[in-house]
Tab-separated table of C-alpha atoms in Angstrom:
chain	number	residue	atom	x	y	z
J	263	UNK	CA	0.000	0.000	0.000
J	264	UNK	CA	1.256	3.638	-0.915
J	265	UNK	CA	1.453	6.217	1.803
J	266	UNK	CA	0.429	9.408	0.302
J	267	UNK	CA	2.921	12.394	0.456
J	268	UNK	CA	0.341	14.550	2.189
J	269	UNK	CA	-3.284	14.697	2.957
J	270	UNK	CA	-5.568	15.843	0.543
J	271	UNK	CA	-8.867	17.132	0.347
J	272	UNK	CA	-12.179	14.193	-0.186
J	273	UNK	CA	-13.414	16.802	-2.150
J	274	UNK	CA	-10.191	17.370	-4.421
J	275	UNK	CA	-10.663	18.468	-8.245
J	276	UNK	CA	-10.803	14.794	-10.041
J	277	UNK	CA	-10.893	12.988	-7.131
J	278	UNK	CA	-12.491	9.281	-7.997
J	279	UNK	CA	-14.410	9.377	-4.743
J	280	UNK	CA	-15.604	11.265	-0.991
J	281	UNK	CA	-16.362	10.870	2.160
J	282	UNK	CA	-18.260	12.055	5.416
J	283	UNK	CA	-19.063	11.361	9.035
J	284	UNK	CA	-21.857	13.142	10.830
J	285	UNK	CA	-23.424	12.280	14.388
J	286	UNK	CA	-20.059	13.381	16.419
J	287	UNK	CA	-21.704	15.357	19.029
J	288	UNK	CA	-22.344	13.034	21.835
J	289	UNK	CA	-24.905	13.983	24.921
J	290	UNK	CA	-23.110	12.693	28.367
J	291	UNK	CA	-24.796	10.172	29.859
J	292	UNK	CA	-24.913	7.973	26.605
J	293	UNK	CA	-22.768	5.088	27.149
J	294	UNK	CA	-22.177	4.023	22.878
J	295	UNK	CA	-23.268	6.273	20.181
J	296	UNK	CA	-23.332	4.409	16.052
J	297	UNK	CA	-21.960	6.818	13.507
J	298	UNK	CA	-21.410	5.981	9.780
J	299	UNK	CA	-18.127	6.839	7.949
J	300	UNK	CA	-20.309	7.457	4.494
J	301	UNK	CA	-18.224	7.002	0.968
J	302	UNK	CA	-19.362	7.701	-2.342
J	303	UNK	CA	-18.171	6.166	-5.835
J	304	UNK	CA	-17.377	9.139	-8.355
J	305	UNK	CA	-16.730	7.248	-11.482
J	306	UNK	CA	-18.731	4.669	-13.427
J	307	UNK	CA	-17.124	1.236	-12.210
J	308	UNK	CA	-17.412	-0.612	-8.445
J	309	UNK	CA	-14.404	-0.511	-6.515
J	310	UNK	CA	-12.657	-3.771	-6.127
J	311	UNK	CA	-11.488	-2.504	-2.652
J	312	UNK	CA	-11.930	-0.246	-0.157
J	313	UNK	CA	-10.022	0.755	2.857
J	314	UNK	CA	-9.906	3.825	6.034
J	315	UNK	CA	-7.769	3.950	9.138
J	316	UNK	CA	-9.064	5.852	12.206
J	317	UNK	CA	-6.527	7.612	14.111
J	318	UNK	CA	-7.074	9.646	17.097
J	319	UNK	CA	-4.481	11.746	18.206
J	320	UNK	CA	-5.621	13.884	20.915
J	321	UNK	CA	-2.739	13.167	24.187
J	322	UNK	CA	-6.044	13.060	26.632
J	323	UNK	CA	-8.491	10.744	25.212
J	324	UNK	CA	-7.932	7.521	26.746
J	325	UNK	CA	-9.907	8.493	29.841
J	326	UNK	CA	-12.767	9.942	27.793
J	327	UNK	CA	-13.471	8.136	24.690
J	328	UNK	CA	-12.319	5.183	22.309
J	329	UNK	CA	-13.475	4.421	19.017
J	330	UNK	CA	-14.141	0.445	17.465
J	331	UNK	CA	-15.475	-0.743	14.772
J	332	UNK	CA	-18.672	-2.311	15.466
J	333	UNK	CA	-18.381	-6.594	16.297
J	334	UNK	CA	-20.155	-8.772	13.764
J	335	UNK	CA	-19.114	-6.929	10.181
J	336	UNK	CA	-20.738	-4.446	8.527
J	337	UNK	CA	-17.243	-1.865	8.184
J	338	UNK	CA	-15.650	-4.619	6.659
J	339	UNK	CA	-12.715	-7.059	8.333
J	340	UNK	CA	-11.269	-4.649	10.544
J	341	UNK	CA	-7.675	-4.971	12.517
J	342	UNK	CA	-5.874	-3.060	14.436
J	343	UNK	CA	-4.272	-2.134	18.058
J	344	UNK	CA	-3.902	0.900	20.481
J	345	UNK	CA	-2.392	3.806	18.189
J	346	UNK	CA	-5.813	3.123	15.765
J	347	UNK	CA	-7.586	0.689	13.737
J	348	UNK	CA	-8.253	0.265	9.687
J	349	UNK	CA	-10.943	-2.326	7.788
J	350	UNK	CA	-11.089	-3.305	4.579
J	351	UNK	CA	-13.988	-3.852	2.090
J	352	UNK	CA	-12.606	-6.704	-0.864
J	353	UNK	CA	-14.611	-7.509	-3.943
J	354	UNK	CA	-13.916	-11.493	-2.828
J	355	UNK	CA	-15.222	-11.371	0.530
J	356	UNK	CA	-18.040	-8.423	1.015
J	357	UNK	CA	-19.214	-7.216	-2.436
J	358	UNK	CA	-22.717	-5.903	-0.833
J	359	UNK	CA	-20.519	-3.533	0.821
J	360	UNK	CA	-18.946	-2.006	-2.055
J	361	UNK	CA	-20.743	1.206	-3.532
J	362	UNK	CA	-22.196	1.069	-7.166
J	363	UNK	CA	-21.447	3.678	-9.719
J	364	UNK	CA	-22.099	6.919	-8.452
J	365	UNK	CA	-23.743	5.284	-5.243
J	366	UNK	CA	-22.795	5.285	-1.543
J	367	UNK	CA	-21.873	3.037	1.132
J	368	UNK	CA	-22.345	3.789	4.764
J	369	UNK	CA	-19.794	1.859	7.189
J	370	UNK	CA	-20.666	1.774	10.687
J	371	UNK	CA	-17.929	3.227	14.003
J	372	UNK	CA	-19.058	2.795	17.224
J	373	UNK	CA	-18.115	5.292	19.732
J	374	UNK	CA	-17.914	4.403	23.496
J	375	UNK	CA	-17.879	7.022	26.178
J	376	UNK	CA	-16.363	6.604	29.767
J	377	UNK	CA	-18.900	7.015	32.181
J	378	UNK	CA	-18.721	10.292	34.760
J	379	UNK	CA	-17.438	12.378	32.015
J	380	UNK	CA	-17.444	15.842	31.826
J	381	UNK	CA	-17.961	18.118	28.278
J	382	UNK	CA	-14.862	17.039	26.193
J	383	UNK	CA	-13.898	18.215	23.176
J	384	UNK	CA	-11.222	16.270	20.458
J	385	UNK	CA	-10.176	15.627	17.281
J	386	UNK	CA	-9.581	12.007	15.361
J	387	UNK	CA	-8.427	11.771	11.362
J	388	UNK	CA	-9.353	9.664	9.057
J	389	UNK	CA	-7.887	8.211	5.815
J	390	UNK	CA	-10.115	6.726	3.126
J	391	UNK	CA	-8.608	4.838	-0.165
J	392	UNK	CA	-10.202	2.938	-2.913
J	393	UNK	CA	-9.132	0.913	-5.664
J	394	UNK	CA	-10.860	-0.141	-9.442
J	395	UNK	CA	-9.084	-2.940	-11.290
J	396	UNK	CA	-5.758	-3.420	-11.157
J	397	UNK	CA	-4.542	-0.335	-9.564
J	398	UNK	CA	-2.485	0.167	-6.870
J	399	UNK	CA	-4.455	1.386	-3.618
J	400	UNK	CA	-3.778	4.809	-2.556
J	401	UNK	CA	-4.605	6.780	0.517
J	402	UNK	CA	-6.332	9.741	-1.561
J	403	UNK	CA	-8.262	11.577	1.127
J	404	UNK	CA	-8.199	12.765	4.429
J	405	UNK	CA	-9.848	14.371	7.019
J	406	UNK	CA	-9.942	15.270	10.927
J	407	UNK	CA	-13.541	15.169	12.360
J	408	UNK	CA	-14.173	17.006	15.366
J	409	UNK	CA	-15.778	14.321	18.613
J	410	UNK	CA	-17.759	16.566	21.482
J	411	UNK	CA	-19.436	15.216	24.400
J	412	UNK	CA	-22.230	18.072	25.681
J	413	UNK	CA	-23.940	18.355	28.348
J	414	UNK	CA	-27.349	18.162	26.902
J	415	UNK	CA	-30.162	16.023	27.958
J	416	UNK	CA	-32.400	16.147	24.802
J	417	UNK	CA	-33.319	13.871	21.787
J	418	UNK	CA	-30.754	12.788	19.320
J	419	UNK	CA	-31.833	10.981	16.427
J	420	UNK	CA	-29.988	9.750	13.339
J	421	UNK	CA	-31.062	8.167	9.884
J	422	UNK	CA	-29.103	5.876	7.800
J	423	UNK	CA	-30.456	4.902	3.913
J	424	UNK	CA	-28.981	2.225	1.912
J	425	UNK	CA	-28.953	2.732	-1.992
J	426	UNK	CA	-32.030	1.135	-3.414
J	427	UNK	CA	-30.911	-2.020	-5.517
J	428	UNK	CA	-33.322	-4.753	-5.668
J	429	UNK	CA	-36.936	-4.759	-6.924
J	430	UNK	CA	-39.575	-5.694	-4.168
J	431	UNK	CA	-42.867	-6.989	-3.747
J	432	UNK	CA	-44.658	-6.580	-0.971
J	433	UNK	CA	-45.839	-9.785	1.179
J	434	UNK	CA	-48.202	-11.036	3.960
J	435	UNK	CA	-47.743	-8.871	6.936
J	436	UNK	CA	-46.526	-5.964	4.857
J	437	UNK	CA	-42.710	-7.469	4.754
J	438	UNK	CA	-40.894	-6.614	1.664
J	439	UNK	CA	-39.601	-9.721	-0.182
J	440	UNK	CA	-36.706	-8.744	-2.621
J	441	UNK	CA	-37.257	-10.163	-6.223
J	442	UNK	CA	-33.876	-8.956	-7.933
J	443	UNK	CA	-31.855	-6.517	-9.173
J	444	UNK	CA	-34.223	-3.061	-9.720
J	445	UNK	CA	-35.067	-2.895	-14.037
J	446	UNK	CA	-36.604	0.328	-15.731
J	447	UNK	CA	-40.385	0.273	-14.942
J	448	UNK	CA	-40.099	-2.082	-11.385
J	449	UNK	CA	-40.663	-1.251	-7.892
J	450	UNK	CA	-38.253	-0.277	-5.085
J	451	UNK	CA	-38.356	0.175	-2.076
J	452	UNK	CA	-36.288	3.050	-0.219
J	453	UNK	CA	-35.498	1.725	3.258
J	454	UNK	CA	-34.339	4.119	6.185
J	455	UNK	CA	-33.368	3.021	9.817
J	456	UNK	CA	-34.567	6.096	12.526
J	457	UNK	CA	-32.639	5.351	16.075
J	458	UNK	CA	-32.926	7.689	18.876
J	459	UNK	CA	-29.436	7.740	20.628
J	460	UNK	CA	-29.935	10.609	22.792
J	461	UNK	CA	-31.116	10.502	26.332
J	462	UNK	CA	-35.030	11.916	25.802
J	463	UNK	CA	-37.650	9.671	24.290
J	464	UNK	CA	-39.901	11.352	21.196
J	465	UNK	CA	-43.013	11.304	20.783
J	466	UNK	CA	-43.386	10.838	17.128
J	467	UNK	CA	-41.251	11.482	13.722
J	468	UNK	CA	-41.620	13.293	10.950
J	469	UNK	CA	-39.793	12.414	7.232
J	470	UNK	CA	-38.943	14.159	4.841
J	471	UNK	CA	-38.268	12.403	1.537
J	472	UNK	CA	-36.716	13.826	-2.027
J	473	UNK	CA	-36.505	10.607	-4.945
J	474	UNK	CA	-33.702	11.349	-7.692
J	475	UNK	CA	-34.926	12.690	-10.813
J	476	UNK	CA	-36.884	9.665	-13.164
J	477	UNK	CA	-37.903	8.119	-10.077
J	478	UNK	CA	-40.930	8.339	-7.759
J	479	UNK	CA	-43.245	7.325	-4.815
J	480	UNK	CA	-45.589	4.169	-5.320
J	481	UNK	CA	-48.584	3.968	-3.246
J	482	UNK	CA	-47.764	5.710	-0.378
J	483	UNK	CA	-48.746	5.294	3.172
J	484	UNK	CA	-51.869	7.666	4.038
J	485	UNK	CA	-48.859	9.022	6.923
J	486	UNK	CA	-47.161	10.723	3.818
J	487	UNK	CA	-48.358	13.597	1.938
J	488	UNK	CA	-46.596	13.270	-1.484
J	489	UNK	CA	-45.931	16.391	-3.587
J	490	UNK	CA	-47.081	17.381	-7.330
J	491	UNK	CA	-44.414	16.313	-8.605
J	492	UNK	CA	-44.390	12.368	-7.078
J	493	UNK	CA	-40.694	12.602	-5.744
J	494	UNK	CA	-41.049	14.283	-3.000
J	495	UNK	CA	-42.866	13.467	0.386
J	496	UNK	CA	-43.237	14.581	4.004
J	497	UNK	CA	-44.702	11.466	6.244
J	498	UNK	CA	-45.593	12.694	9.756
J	499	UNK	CA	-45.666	9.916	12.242
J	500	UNK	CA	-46.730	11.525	15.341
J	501	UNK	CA	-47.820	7.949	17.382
J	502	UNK	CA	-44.182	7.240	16.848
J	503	UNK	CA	-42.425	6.960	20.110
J	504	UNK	CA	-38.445	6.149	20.342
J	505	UNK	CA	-36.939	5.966	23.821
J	506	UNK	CA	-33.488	6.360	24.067
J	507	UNK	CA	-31.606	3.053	22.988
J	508	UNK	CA	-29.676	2.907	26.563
J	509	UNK	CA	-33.186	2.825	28.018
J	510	UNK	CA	-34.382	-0.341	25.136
J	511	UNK	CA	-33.841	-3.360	27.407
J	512	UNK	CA	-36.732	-5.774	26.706
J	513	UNK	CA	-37.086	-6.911	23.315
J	514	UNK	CA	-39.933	-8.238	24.072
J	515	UNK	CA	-42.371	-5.695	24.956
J	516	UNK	CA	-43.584	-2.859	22.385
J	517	UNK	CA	-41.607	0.492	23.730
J	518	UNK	CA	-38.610	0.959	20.454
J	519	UNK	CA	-35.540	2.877	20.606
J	520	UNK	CA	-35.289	2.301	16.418
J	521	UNK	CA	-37.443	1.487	14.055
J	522	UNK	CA	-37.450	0.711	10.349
J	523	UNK	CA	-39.208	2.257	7.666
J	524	UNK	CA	-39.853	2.028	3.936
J	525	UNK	CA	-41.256	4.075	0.925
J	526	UNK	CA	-42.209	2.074	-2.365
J	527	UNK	CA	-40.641	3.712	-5.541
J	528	UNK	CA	-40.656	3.359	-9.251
J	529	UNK	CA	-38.447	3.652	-11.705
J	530	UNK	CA	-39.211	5.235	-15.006
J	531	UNK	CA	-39.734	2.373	-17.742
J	532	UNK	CA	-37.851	5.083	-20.146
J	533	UNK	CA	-34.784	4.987	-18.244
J	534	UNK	CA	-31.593	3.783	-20.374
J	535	UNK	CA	-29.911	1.508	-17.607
J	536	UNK	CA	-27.577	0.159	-16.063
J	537	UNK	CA	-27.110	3.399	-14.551
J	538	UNK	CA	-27.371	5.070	-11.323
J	539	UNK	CA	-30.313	7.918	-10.079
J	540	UNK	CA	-27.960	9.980	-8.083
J	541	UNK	CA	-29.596	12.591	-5.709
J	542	UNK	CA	-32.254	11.250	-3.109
J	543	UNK	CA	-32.157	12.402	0.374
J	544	UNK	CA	-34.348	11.280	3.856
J	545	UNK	CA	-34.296	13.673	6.790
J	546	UNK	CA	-35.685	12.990	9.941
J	547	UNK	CA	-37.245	15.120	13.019
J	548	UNK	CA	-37.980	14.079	16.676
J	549	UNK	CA	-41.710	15.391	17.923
J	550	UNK	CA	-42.612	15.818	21.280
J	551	UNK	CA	-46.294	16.969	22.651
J	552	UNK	CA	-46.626	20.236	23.842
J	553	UNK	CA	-49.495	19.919	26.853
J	554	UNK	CA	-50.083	20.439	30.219
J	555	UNK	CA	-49.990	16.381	30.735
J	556	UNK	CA	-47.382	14.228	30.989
J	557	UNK	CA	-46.856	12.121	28.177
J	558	UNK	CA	-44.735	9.092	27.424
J	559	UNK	CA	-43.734	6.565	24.978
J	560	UNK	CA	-46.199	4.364	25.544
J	561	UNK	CA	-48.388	6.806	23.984
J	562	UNK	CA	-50.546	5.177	20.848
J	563	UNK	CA	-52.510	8.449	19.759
J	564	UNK	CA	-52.137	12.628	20.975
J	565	UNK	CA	-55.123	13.345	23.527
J	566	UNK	CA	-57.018	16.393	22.416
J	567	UNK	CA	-55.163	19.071	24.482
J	568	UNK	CA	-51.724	18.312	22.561
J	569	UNK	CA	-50.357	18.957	19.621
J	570	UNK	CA	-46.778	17.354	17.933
J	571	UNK	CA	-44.061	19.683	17.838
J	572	UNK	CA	-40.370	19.708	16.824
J	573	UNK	CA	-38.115	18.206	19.887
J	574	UNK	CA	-34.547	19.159	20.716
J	575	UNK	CA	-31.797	17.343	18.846
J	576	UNK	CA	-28.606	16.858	20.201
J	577	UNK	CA	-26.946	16.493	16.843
J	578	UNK	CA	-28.598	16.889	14.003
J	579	UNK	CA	-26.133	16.250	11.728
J	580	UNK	CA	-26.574	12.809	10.973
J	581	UNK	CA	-30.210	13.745	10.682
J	582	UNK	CA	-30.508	13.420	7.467
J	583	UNK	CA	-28.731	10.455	5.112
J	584	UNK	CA	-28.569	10.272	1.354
J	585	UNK	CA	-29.248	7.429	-1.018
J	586	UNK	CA	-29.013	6.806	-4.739
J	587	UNK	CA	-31.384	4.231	-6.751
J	588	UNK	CA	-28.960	1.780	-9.188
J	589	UNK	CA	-30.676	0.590	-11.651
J	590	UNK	CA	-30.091	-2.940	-13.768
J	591	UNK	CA	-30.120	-3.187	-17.163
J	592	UNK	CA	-33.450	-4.919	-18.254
J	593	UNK	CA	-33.877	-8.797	-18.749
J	594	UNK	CA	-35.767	-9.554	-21.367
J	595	UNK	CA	-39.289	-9.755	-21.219
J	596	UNK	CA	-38.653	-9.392	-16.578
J	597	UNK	CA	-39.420	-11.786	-14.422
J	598	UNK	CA	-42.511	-11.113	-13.884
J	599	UNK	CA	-42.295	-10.145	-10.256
J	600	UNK	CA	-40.790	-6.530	-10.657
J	601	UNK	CA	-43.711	-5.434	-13.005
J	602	UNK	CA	-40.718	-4.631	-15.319
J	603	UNK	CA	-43.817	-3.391	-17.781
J	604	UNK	CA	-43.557	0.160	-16.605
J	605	UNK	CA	-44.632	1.590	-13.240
J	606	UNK	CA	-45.078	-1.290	-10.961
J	607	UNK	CA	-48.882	-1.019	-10.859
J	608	UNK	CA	-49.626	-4.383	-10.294
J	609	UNK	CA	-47.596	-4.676	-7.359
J	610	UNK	CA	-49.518	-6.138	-4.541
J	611	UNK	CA	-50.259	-5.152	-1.439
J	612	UNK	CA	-51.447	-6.971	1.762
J	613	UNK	CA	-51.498	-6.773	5.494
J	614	UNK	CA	-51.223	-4.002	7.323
J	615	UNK	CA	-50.348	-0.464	6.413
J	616	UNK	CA	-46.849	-0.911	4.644
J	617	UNK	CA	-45.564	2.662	5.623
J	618	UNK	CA	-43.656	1.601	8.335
J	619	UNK	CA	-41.746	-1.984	9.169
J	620	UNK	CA	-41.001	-2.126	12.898
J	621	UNK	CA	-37.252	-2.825	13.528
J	622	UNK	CA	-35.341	-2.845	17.037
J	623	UNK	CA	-32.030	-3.214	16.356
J	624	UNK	CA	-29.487	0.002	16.178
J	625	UNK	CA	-26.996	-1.637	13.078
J	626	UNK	CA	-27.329	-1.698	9.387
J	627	UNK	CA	-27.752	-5.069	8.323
J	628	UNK	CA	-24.581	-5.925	6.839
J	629	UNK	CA	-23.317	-9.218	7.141
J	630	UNK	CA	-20.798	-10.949	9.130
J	631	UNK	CA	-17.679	-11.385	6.788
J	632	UNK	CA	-15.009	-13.570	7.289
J	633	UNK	CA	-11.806	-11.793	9.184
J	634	UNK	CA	-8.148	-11.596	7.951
J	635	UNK	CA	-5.738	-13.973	8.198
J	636	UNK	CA	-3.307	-12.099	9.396
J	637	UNK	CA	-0.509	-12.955	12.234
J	638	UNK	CA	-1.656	-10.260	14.959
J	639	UNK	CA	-4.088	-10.702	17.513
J	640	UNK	CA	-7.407	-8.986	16.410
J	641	UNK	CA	-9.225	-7.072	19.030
J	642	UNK	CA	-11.353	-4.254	19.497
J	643	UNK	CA	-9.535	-1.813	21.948
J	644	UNK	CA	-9.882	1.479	23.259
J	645	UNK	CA	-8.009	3.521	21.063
J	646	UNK	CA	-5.489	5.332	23.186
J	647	UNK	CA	-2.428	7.651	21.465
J	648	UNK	CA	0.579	6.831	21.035
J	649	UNK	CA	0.598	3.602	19.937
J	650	UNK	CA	2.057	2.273	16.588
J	651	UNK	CA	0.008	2.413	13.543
J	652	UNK	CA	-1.201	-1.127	11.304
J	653	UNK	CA	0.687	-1.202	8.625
J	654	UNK	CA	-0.579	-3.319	5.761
């Protein structure tokens, strides 16, 4: 691997690709906040690989904070030890982690706070590379993200949402069941995971969607009121309650701390494809009730002397997410269970209302991978400065 002479910018003139990472304001109290190191493919092939390292380098943070990559996959197989950590993403191993064309890819960090903190302020860098073909991998961009831990007892929600790939149907109990890769004409679905990781519960959520250009909403829930122009929608949940995830301890009752939602889409029949619909975005916003009584998550509908209004975020950065759609080129004739015949009209539809999927858990499904085989112990460990940098 090539060490690059000096850091450069993500957003360099010709780079091939950028990133981002949003959600770095942390409220104390909050034991593990999820952010997303977010990457985006420039140029018209897949990368074969993809690597970052995360380095902190603040003198005073291994009292305060450490940052891991999440246990179980999903950033890739990840190695490391106390002076920081890197994972890889290989075209052999995890391909569904690899962005498209001119799509996105959202890896998971996890970032664990010591407890009887006080308000903290640091810096960590990052170094992103990827590779097409047979090049040789380069470490093209960098960055230092700023990490604060506030005193702030509010809300703090964040949204994460996958590029839409496959073509759906929808089944019994409202589940989507993938059918393939997403053809001109067939039905979508854009998925987005809400998780309040704050330390006050809301009361209810409210969405607001923009499709890319040639693409747009399919029977939408009657939560959603869908502009003139079909790709764009604001969906107002306001019996939505998250509690904060420390406070989610029972799976098995029916208070959330995340939940999982979807949007059918369609793409235009006209489209040429493959190609990829560059340009969607899903923001989210925490309500709370503003009345006299006290309210709480187990909440199912407002009583009459309350009304939903917007609740404090801790960081809203990672409030809203982008996504692209990738679309296929066309088999012939389709399958017959995309409704590759142009606008997805005979999709069906059964159970209950399909606007929202419940989901508990905090991660983006991503897979487990299979780890390195590398001679070095592999750990997840507090990151503390000073030590020596992995060296590939």
């Amino acid at each position: 691997m090539a060490t690059p002479a000096g850091p450069a910018s993500a957003a360099d003139t010709g780079a091939k690709f950028t990133f981002d990472l949003t959600g770095t304001t942390i409220p104390l109290g909050v034991e593990k906040k999820r952010v997303h190191l977010k990457l985006t493919n420039l140029t018209d092939k897949t990368p074969r690989e993809i690597i970052f390292y995360v380095r902190p380098l603040e003198l005073d943070w291994s009292n305060k904070v450490s940052l891991a990559w999440p246990e179980g996959g999903g950033s890739g197989e990840c190695d490391g030890d106390a002076g920081g950590w890197y994972c890889r993403v290989e075209s052999s191993l995890l391909p569904e982690l690899l962005p498209a064309p001119g799509g996105t890819v959202d890896l998971p960090i996890d970032i664990h706070i010591r407890e009887d903190q006080e308000p903290y302020e640091g810096r960590f860098h990052v170094e992103a590379g990827m590779a097409w073909g047979e090049d040789r991998m380069q470490l093209s961009a960098s960055k230092w993200f700023t990490l604060k831990l506030v005193d702030d007892p509010e809300a703090d929600l964040s949204v994460v949402a996958p590029d839409v790939k496959q073509s759906v149907r929808v089944g019994a109990g409202g589940r989507l069941e993938p059918t393939g890769t997403l053809n001109p004409g067939e039905t979508g679905a854009v998925r987005y995971r809400v998780v309040n990781q704050g330390r006050k519960a809301v009361s209810g959520v409210k969405v607001t969607l923009h499709l890319p250009k040639r693409v747009t909403f399919t029977r939408p829930p009657e939560e959603c009121a869908v502009g003139k122009d079909k790709r764009s929608a604001v969906c107002t949940y306001d019996t939505l309650a998250l509690i904060p995830a420390g406070q989610d301890t029972d799976p098995d009752d029916s208070i959330y701390s995340a939940v999982e939602l979807h949007n059918l889409v369609t793409v235009s029949a006209s489209i040429k494809a493959p190609g990829t619909l560059e340009g969607g975005t899903v923001q989210v916003e925490g309500l709370t009730e503003r009345t006299d009584a006290r309210s709480g998550p187990e909440r199912t509908d407002l009583p009459a002397n309350a009304v939903a209004v917007s609740a404090a975020d801790v960081d809203d950065s990672d409030n809203r997410n982008g996504f692209a759609v990738v679309v296929a080129a066309s088999s012939s004739g389709g399958d017959g269970d995309g409704g590759s015949g142009g606008g997805g009209g005979g999709l069906p539809v059964t159970g209950p209302q399909t606007g929202l999927i419940a989901g508990t858990g905090l991660a983006m499904a991503a897979g487990g991978g299979i780890m390195l085989l590398l001679a070095r112990r592999r750990r997840t460990v507090p990151v503390i400065p000073g030590g020596e940098t992995p060296v590939v």
